[in-house]
Amino acid sequence: MPLPEGVTVIDLRPAELRFAQPLDRLTALPVLAVSLQQIEDSAHGLTPGSGPLLVICERGVRSGLAAKYLRADGLDAVAYPGGVPALLRSS
């Protein structure tokens, strides 16, 4: 599935994975690194002005939970199914 236009990509992966394979090399969309812990604690700093959010993680498991928490915070958020491997297949 290609990334939809107009979203902000939320990268949940740990720093070492983000540095090894930066998502901003795969898309021109804005990419923000936010941890699941920050999202769980509502300490993510995201607002409705961040636009629609597309949450991605390494395999697609944690992104669903993160998107659920973000929606509970009143944000427009969905998970990217299959994580980074699925994104690489669609690129």
Short mmCIF file of N, CA and C in Angstrom, two decimals:
data_model
loop_
_atom_site.label_atom_id
_atom_site.label_comp_id
_atom_site.label_asym_id
_atom_site.label_seq_id
_atom_site.Cartn_x
_atom_site.Cartn_y
_atom_site.Cartn_z
N MET A 1 0.84 -1.17 0.00
CA MET A 1 0.00 0.00 0.00
C MET A 1 0.89 1.24 0.00
N PRO A 2 0.76 2.08 -1.00
CA PRO A 2 1.55 3.31 -1.01
C PRO A 2 1.05 4.27 0.08
N LEU A 3 1.92 5.16 0.50
CA LEU A 3 1.53 6.13 1.51
C LEU A 3 0.57 7.15 0.91
N PRO A 4 -0.52 7.46 1.61
CA PRO A 4 -1.45 8.46 1.09
C PRO A 4 -0.86 9.86 1.17
N GLU A 5 -1.26 10.70 0.27
CA GLU A 5 -0.79 12.09 0.27
C GLU A 5 -1.40 12.85 1.44
N GLY A 6 -0.69 13.84 1.92
CA GLY A 6 -1.23 14.75 2.92
C GLY A 6 -1.18 14.28 4.36
N VAL A 7 -0.50 13.17 4.62
CA VAL A 7 -0.39 12.68 6.00
C VAL A 7 0.96 13.04 6.59
N THR A 8 1.02 13.01 7.91
CA THR A 8 2.29 13.07 8.62
C THR A 8 2.57 11.65 9.10
N VAL A 9 3.74 11.14 8.77
CA VAL A 9 4.13 9.78 9.15
C VAL A 9 4.73 9.81 10.55
N ILE A 10 4.21 8.97 11.43
CA ILE A 10 4.73 8.83 12.78
C ILE A 10 5.53 7.54 12.83
N ASP A 11 6.84 7.67 13.05
CA ASP A 11 7.76 6.52 13.09
C ASP A 11 7.94 6.10 14.55
N LEU A 12 7.39 4.93 14.89
CA LEU A 12 7.47 4.42 16.26
C LEU A 12 8.74 3.63 16.55
N ARG A 13 9.52 3.36 15.54
CA ARG A 13 10.67 2.47 15.73
C ARG A 13 11.72 3.08 16.66
N PRO A 14 12.50 2.21 17.33
CA PRO A 14 13.59 2.71 18.17
C PRO A 14 14.64 3.44 17.33
N ALA A 15 15.41 4.28 17.99
CA ALA A 15 16.39 5.14 17.32
C ALA A 15 17.33 4.36 16.40
N GLU A 16 17.82 3.22 16.85
CA GLU A 16 18.78 2.49 16.02
C GLU A 16 18.16 2.02 14.70
N LEU A 17 16.89 1.67 14.71
CA LEU A 17 16.23 1.27 13.47
C LEU A 17 15.92 2.47 12.59
N ARG A 18 15.56 3.58 13.23
CA ARG A 18 15.31 4.81 12.45
C ARG A 18 16.58 5.28 11.75
N PHE A 19 17.71 5.19 12.44
CA PHE A 19 18.97 5.63 11.83
C PHE A 19 19.43 4.65 10.75
N ALA A 20 19.19 3.36 10.95
CA ALA A 20 19.61 2.35 9.97
C ALA A 20 18.80 2.44 8.68
N GLN A 21 17.53 2.81 8.81
CA GLN A 21 16.65 2.86 7.64
C GLN A 21 15.68 4.05 7.79
N PRO A 22 16.16 5.25 7.53
CA PRO A 22 15.32 6.45 7.70
C PRO A 22 14.13 6.46 6.74
N LEU A 23 12.96 6.69 7.29
CA LEU A 23 11.76 6.73 6.44
C LEU A 23 11.75 7.94 5.53
N ASP A 24 12.44 9.02 5.92
CA ASP A 24 12.42 10.19 5.05
C ASP A 24 13.18 9.96 3.75
N ARG A 25 13.89 8.84 3.64
CA ARG A 25 14.50 8.47 2.36
C ARG A 25 13.50 7.74 1.45
N LEU A 26 12.39 7.31 2.04
CA LEU A 26 11.38 6.57 1.28
C LEU A 26 10.19 7.43 0.88
N THR A 27 10.06 8.60 1.49
CA THR A 27 8.91 9.45 1.21
C THR A 27 9.27 10.93 1.37
N ALA A 28 8.57 11.76 0.65
CA ALA A 28 8.73 13.20 0.81
C ALA A 28 7.77 13.75 1.87
N LEU A 29 6.90 12.89 2.40
CA LEU A 29 5.97 13.30 3.44
C LEU A 29 6.73 13.60 4.73
N PRO A 30 6.18 14.47 5.58
CA PRO A 30 6.85 14.72 6.86
C PRO A 30 6.86 13.46 7.72
N VAL A 31 8.00 13.20 8.37
CA VAL A 31 8.17 12.04 9.24
C VAL A 31 8.59 12.53 10.61
N LEU A 32 7.85 12.11 11.64
CA LEU A 32 8.18 12.46 13.02
C LEU A 32 8.45 11.19 13.82
N ALA A 33 9.51 11.21 14.61
CA ALA A 33 9.83 10.09 15.49
C ALA A 33 9.15 10.32 16.83
N VAL A 34 8.27 9.41 17.20
CA VAL A 34 7.56 9.48 18.47
C VAL A 34 7.53 8.07 19.04
N SER A 35 7.80 7.93 20.33
CA SER A 35 7.79 6.60 20.92
C SER A 35 6.38 6.20 21.36
N LEU A 36 6.16 4.91 21.44
CA LEU A 36 4.87 4.41 21.93
C LEU A 36 4.64 4.90 23.36
N GLN A 37 5.69 4.95 24.16
CA GLN A 37 5.56 5.43 25.54
C GLN A 37 5.07 6.87 25.57
N GLN A 38 5.62 7.72 24.71
CA GLN A 38 5.15 9.11 24.65
C GLN A 38 3.67 9.17 24.28
N ILE A 39 3.26 8.32 23.36
CA ILE A 39 1.86 8.30 22.94
C ILE A 39 0.98 7.80 24.07
N GLU A 40 1.40 6.72 24.74
CA GLU A 40 0.62 6.18 25.86
C GLU A 40 0.45 7.22 26.97
N ASP A 41 1.48 8.03 27.19
CA ASP A 41 1.46 9.04 28.25
C ASP A 41 0.85 10.36 27.79
N SER A 42 0.35 10.42 26.55
CA SER A 42 -0.16 11.66 25.95
C SER A 42 0.87 12.78 26.01
N ALA A 43 2.15 12.41 25.88
CA ALA A 43 3.26 13.37 25.90
C ALA A 43 3.90 13.48 24.53
N HIS A 44 3.12 13.26 23.49
CA HIS A 44 3.64 13.21 22.13
C HIS A 44 3.78 14.58 21.47
N GLY A 45 3.07 15.58 21.97
CA GLY A 45 3.15 16.93 21.40
C GLY A 45 2.43 17.11 20.09
N LEU A 46 1.67 16.12 19.65
CA LEU A 46 0.94 16.20 18.39
C LEU A 46 -0.39 16.91 18.61
N THR A 47 -0.84 17.64 17.61
CA THR A 47 -2.10 18.38 17.69
C THR A 47 -2.89 18.09 16.41
N PRO A 48 -4.17 18.46 16.38
CA PRO A 48 -4.92 18.30 15.13
C PRO A 48 -4.26 19.05 13.97
N GLY A 49 -3.51 20.09 14.26
CA GLY A 49 -2.80 20.82 13.22
C GLY A 49 -1.69 20.01 12.56
N SER A 50 -1.31 18.89 13.19
CA SER A 50 -0.31 18.00 12.59
C SER A 50 -0.87 17.30 11.37
N GLY A 51 -2.19 17.41 11.18
CA GLY A 51 -2.84 16.78 10.03
C GLY A 51 -3.15 15.32 10.31
N PRO A 52 -3.65 14.62 9.32
CA PRO A 52 -3.89 13.20 9.49
C PRO A 52 -2.55 12.49 9.76
N LEU A 53 -2.58 11.54 10.68
CA LEU A 53 -1.37 10.83 11.07
C LEU A 53 -1.40 9.39 10.58
N LEU A 54 -0.29 8.94 10.03
CA LEU A 54 -0.13 7.56 9.61
C LEU A 54 0.99 6.97 10.45
N VAL A 55 0.66 6.03 11.32
CA VAL A 55 1.61 5.48 12.28
C VAL A 55 2.21 4.20 11.72
N ILE A 56 3.54 4.13 11.79
CA ILE A 56 4.25 2.96 11.26
C ILE A 56 5.28 2.48 12.27
N CYS A 57 5.41 1.17 12.38
CA CYS A 57 6.42 0.57 13.26
C CYS A 57 7.18 -0.49 12.47
N GLU A 58 7.97 -1.28 13.16
CA GLU A 58 8.82 -2.24 12.46
C GLU A 58 8.02 -3.34 11.75
N ARG A 59 6.99 -3.89 12.40
CA ARG A 59 6.25 -4.99 11.77
C ARG A 59 4.75 -4.76 11.69
N GLY A 60 4.28 -3.64 12.22
CA GLY A 60 2.86 -3.34 12.11
C GLY A 60 2.04 -3.71 13.33
N VAL A 61 2.67 -4.15 14.41
CA VAL A 61 1.92 -4.55 15.60
C VAL A 61 1.65 -3.36 16.51
N ARG A 62 2.66 -2.62 16.88
CA ARG A 62 2.51 -1.51 17.82
C ARG A 62 1.83 -0.30 17.20
N SER A 63 1.88 -0.18 15.88
CA SER A 63 1.27 0.99 15.24
C SER A 63 -0.24 1.02 15.43
N GLY A 64 -0.89 -0.13 15.46
CA GLY A 64 -2.34 -0.18 15.68
C GLY A 64 -2.71 0.35 17.06
N LEU A 65 -1.93 -0.06 18.06
CA LEU A 65 -2.17 0.41 19.42
C LEU A 65 -1.91 1.91 19.53
N ALA A 66 -0.82 2.37 18.93
CA ALA A 66 -0.49 3.79 18.96
C ALA A 66 -1.58 4.62 18.29
N ALA A 67 -2.07 4.17 17.14
CA ALA A 67 -3.13 4.90 16.44
C ALA A 67 -4.39 4.98 17.30
N LYS A 68 -4.69 3.91 18.01
CA LYS A 68 -5.86 3.89 18.90
C LYS A 68 -5.71 4.95 20.00
N TYR A 69 -4.54 5.01 20.62
CA TYR A 69 -4.28 6.02 21.66
C TYR A 69 -4.38 7.43 21.09
N LEU A 70 -3.82 7.64 19.90
CA LEU A 70 -3.87 8.97 19.29
C LEU A 70 -5.30 9.38 18.97
N ARG A 71 -6.11 8.44 18.50
CA ARG A 71 -7.53 8.75 18.25
C ARG A 71 -8.23 9.10 19.56
N ALA A 72 -7.87 8.41 20.65
CA ALA A 72 -8.45 8.73 21.97
C ALA A 72 -8.07 10.14 22.40
N ASP A 73 -6.94 10.63 21.92
CA ASP A 73 -6.51 12.00 22.20
C ASP A 73 -7.14 13.00 21.23
N GLY A 74 -8.06 12.54 20.39
CA GLY A 74 -8.77 13.43 19.48
C GLY A 74 -8.08 13.68 18.15
N LEU A 75 -7.10 12.85 17.82
CA LEU A 75 -6.35 13.04 16.57
C LEU A 75 -6.83 12.06 15.50
N ASP A 76 -6.63 12.44 14.26
CA ASP A 76 -6.97 11.61 13.11
C ASP A 76 -5.76 10.72 12.83
N ALA A 77 -5.82 9.46 13.27
CA ALA A 77 -4.65 8.58 13.15
C ALA A 77 -5.07 7.19 12.71
N VAL A 78 -4.26 6.62 11.81
CA VAL A 78 -4.44 5.24 11.37
C VAL A 78 -3.08 4.56 11.36
N ALA A 79 -3.11 3.24 11.45
CA ALA A 79 -1.88 2.45 11.42
C ALA A 79 -1.59 2.01 9.99
N TYR A 80 -0.30 1.92 9.66
CA TYR A 80 0.11 1.39 8.37
C TYR A 80 0.26 -0.12 8.51
N PRO A 81 -0.55 -0.91 7.82
CA PRO A 81 -0.50 -2.36 8.00
C PRO A 81 0.79 -2.98 7.48
N GLY A 82 1.38 -3.84 8.28
CA GLY A 82 2.58 -4.57 7.85
C GLY A 82 3.89 -3.89 8.16
N GLY A 83 3.85 -2.67 8.67
CA GLY A 83 5.06 -1.97 9.08
C GLY A 83 6.00 -1.63 7.94
N VAL A 84 7.25 -1.44 8.31
CA VAL A 84 8.26 -1.01 7.33
C VAL A 84 8.45 -2.04 6.20
N PRO A 85 8.43 -3.36 6.48
CA PRO A 85 8.56 -4.30 5.36
C PRO A 85 7.49 -4.11 4.29
N ALA A 86 6.26 -3.84 4.70
CA ALA A 86 5.18 -3.61 3.73
C ALA A 86 5.42 -2.32 2.96
N LEU A 87 5.92 -1.31 3.64
CA LEU A 87 6.23 -0.05 2.96
C LEU A 87 7.32 -0.25 1.93
N LEU A 88 8.33 -1.01 2.26
CA LEU A 88 9.42 -1.28 1.32
C LEU A 88 8.92 -2.04 0.10
N ARG A 89 8.00 -2.97 0.30
CA ARG A 89 7.44 -3.74 -0.81
C ARG A 89 6.63 -2.84 -1.76
N SER A 90 6.01 -1.80 -1.19
CA SER A 90 5.15 -0.94 -2.01
C SER A 90 5.93 0.18 -2.69
N SER A 91 7.18 0.39 -2.28
CA SER A 91 7.98 1.49 -2.85
C SER A 91 8.53 1.14 -4.21
#
